[in-house]
XYZ file of N, CA and C in Angstrom:
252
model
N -266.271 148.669 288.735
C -265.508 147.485 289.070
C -264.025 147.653 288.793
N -263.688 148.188 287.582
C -262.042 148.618 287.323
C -261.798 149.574 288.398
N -262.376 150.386 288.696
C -261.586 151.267 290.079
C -261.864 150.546 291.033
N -262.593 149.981 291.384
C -262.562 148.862 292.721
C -261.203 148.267 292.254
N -261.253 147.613 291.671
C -260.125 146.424 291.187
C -258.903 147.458 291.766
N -258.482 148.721 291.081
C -257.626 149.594 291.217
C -257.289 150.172 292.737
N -258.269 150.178 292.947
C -258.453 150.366 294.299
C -257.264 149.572 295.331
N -258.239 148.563 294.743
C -257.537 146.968 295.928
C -255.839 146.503 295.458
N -255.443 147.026 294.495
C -254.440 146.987 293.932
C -253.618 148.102 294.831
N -253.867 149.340 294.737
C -252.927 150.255 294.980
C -252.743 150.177 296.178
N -254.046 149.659 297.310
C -254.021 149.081 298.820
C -252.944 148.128 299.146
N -252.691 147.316 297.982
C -252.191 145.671 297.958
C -250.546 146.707 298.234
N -250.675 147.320 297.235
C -249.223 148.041 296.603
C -248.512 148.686 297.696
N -249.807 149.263 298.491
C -248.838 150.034 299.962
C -248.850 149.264 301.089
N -249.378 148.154 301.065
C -249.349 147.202 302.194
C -247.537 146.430 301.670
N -247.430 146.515 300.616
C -246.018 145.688 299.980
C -245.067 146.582 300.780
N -245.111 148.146 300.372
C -244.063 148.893 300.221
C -244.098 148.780 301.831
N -244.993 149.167 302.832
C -245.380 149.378 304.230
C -244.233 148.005 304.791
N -244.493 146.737 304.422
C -243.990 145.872 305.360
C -242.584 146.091 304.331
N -241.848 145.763 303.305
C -240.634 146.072 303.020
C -239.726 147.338 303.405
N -240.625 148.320 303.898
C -239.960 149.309 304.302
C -238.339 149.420 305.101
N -238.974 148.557 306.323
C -237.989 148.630 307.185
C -236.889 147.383 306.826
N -237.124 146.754 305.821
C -236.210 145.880 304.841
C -235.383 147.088 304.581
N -235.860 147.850 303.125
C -235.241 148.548 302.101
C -234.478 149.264 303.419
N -234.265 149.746 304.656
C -233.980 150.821 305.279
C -232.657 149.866 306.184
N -232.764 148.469 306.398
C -231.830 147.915 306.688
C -230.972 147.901 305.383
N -231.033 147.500 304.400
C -230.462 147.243 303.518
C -229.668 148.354 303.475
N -230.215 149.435 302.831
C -229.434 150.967 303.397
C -228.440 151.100 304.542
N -228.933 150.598 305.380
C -227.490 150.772 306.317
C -226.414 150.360 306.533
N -226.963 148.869 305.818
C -226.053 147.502 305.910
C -224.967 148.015 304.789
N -225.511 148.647 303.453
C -224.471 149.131 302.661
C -223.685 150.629 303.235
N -224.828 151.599 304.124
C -224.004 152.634 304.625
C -222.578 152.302 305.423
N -222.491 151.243 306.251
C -221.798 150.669 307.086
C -220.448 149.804 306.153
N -221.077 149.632 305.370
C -219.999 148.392 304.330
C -219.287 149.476 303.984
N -219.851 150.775 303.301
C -218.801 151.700 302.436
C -217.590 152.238 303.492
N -218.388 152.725 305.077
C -217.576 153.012 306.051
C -216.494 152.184 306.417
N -216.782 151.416 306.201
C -215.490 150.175 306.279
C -214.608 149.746 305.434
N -215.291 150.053 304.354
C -213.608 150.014 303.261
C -213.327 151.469 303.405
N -213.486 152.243 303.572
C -212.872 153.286 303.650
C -211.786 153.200 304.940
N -212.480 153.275 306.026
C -211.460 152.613 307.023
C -210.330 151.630 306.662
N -210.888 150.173 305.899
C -210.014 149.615 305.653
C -208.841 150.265 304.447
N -209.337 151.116 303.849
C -208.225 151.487 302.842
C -207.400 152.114 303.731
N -207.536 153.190 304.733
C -206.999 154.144 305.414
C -205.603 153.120 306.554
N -206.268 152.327 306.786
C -205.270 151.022 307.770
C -204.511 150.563 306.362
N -204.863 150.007 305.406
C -203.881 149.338 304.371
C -202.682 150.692 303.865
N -203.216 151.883 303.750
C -202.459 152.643 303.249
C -201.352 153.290 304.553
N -201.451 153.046 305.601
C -200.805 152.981 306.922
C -199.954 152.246 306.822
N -200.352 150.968 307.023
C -199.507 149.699 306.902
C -198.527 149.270 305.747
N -198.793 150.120 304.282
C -197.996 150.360 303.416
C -197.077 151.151 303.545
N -196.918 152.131 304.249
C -195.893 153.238 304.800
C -195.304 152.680 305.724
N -195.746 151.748 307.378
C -195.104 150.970 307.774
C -194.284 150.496 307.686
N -194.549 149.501 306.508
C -193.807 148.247 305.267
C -192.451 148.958 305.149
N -192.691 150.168 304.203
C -191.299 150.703 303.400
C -190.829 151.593 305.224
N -190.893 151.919 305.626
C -190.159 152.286 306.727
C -189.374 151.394 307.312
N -190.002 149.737 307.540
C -189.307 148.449 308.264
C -188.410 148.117 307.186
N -188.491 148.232 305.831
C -187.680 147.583 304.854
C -186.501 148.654 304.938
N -186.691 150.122 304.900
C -185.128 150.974 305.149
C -184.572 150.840 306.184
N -185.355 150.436 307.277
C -184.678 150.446 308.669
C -183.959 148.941 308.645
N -184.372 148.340 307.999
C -183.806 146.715 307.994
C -182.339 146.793 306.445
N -182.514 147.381 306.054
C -181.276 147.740 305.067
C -180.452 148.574 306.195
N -181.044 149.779 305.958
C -179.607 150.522 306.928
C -179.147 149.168 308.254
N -180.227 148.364 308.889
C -178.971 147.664 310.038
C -178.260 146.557 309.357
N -178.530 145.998 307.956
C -178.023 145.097 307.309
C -176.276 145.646 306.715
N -176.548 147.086 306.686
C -175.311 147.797 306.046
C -174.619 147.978 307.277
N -174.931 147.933 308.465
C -174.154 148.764 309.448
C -173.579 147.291 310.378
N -174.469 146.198 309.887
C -173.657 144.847 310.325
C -172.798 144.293 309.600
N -172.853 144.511 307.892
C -171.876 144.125 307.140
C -170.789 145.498 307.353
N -170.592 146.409 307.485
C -169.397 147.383 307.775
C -168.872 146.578 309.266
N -169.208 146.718 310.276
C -169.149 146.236 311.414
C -168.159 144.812 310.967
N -168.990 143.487 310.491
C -167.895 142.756 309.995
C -167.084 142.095 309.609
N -167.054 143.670 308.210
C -165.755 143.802 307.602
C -164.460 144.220 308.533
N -164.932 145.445 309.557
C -164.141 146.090 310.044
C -163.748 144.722 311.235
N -164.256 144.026 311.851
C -163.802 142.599 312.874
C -162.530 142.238 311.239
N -162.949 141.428 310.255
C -162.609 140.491 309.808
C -160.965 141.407 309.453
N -161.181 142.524 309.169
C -160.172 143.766 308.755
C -159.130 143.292 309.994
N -159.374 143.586 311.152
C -159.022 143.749 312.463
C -158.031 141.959 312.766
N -158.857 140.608 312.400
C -158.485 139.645 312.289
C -157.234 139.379 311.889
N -157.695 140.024 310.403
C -156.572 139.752 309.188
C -155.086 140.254 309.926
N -155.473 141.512 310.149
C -154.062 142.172 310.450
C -153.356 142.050 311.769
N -154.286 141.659 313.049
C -153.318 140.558 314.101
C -153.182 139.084 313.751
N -153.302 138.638 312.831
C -153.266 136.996 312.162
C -151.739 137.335 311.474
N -151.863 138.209 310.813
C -150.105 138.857 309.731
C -149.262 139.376 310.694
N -149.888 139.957 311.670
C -148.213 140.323 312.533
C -148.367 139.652 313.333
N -148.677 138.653 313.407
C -147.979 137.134 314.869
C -147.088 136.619 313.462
């Protein structure tokens, strides 16, 4: 009767694992797929961080080259304003 019992148990046990299977095997992918994607997503954030500091020098250098620019008008002002 204990190995019957055992029996019907270890039956019970692979009928569990049998229908969760294709659970546990989604689950698996669902996380294979999640890791692929932060990885991706790190790879776009670390892009877009290099982006960033490229738009911020390019936006200084035209900030410097509009304040020279003008100085050199207001320069230009000053000194036909003094000889009239």
């Amino acid at each position: 009767t204990d190995v019957i019992a055992i029996n019907h148990l270890m039956r019970d046990i692979g009928a569990i694992v049998s229908e969760q299977s294709p659970i546990i095997a989604g689950i698996e992918q669902n996380v294979s797929t999640a890791n692929d994607n932060i990885i991706a997503g790190n790879q776009q954030l670390l892009g877009a961080s290099r982006h960033q500091k490229k738009y911020r020098k390019k936006l200084c250098w035209l900030l410097l080259i509009f304040l020279v620019i003008a100085v050199i008008v207001a320069i230009v002002i000053i000194i036909k304003l003094k000889s009239k």
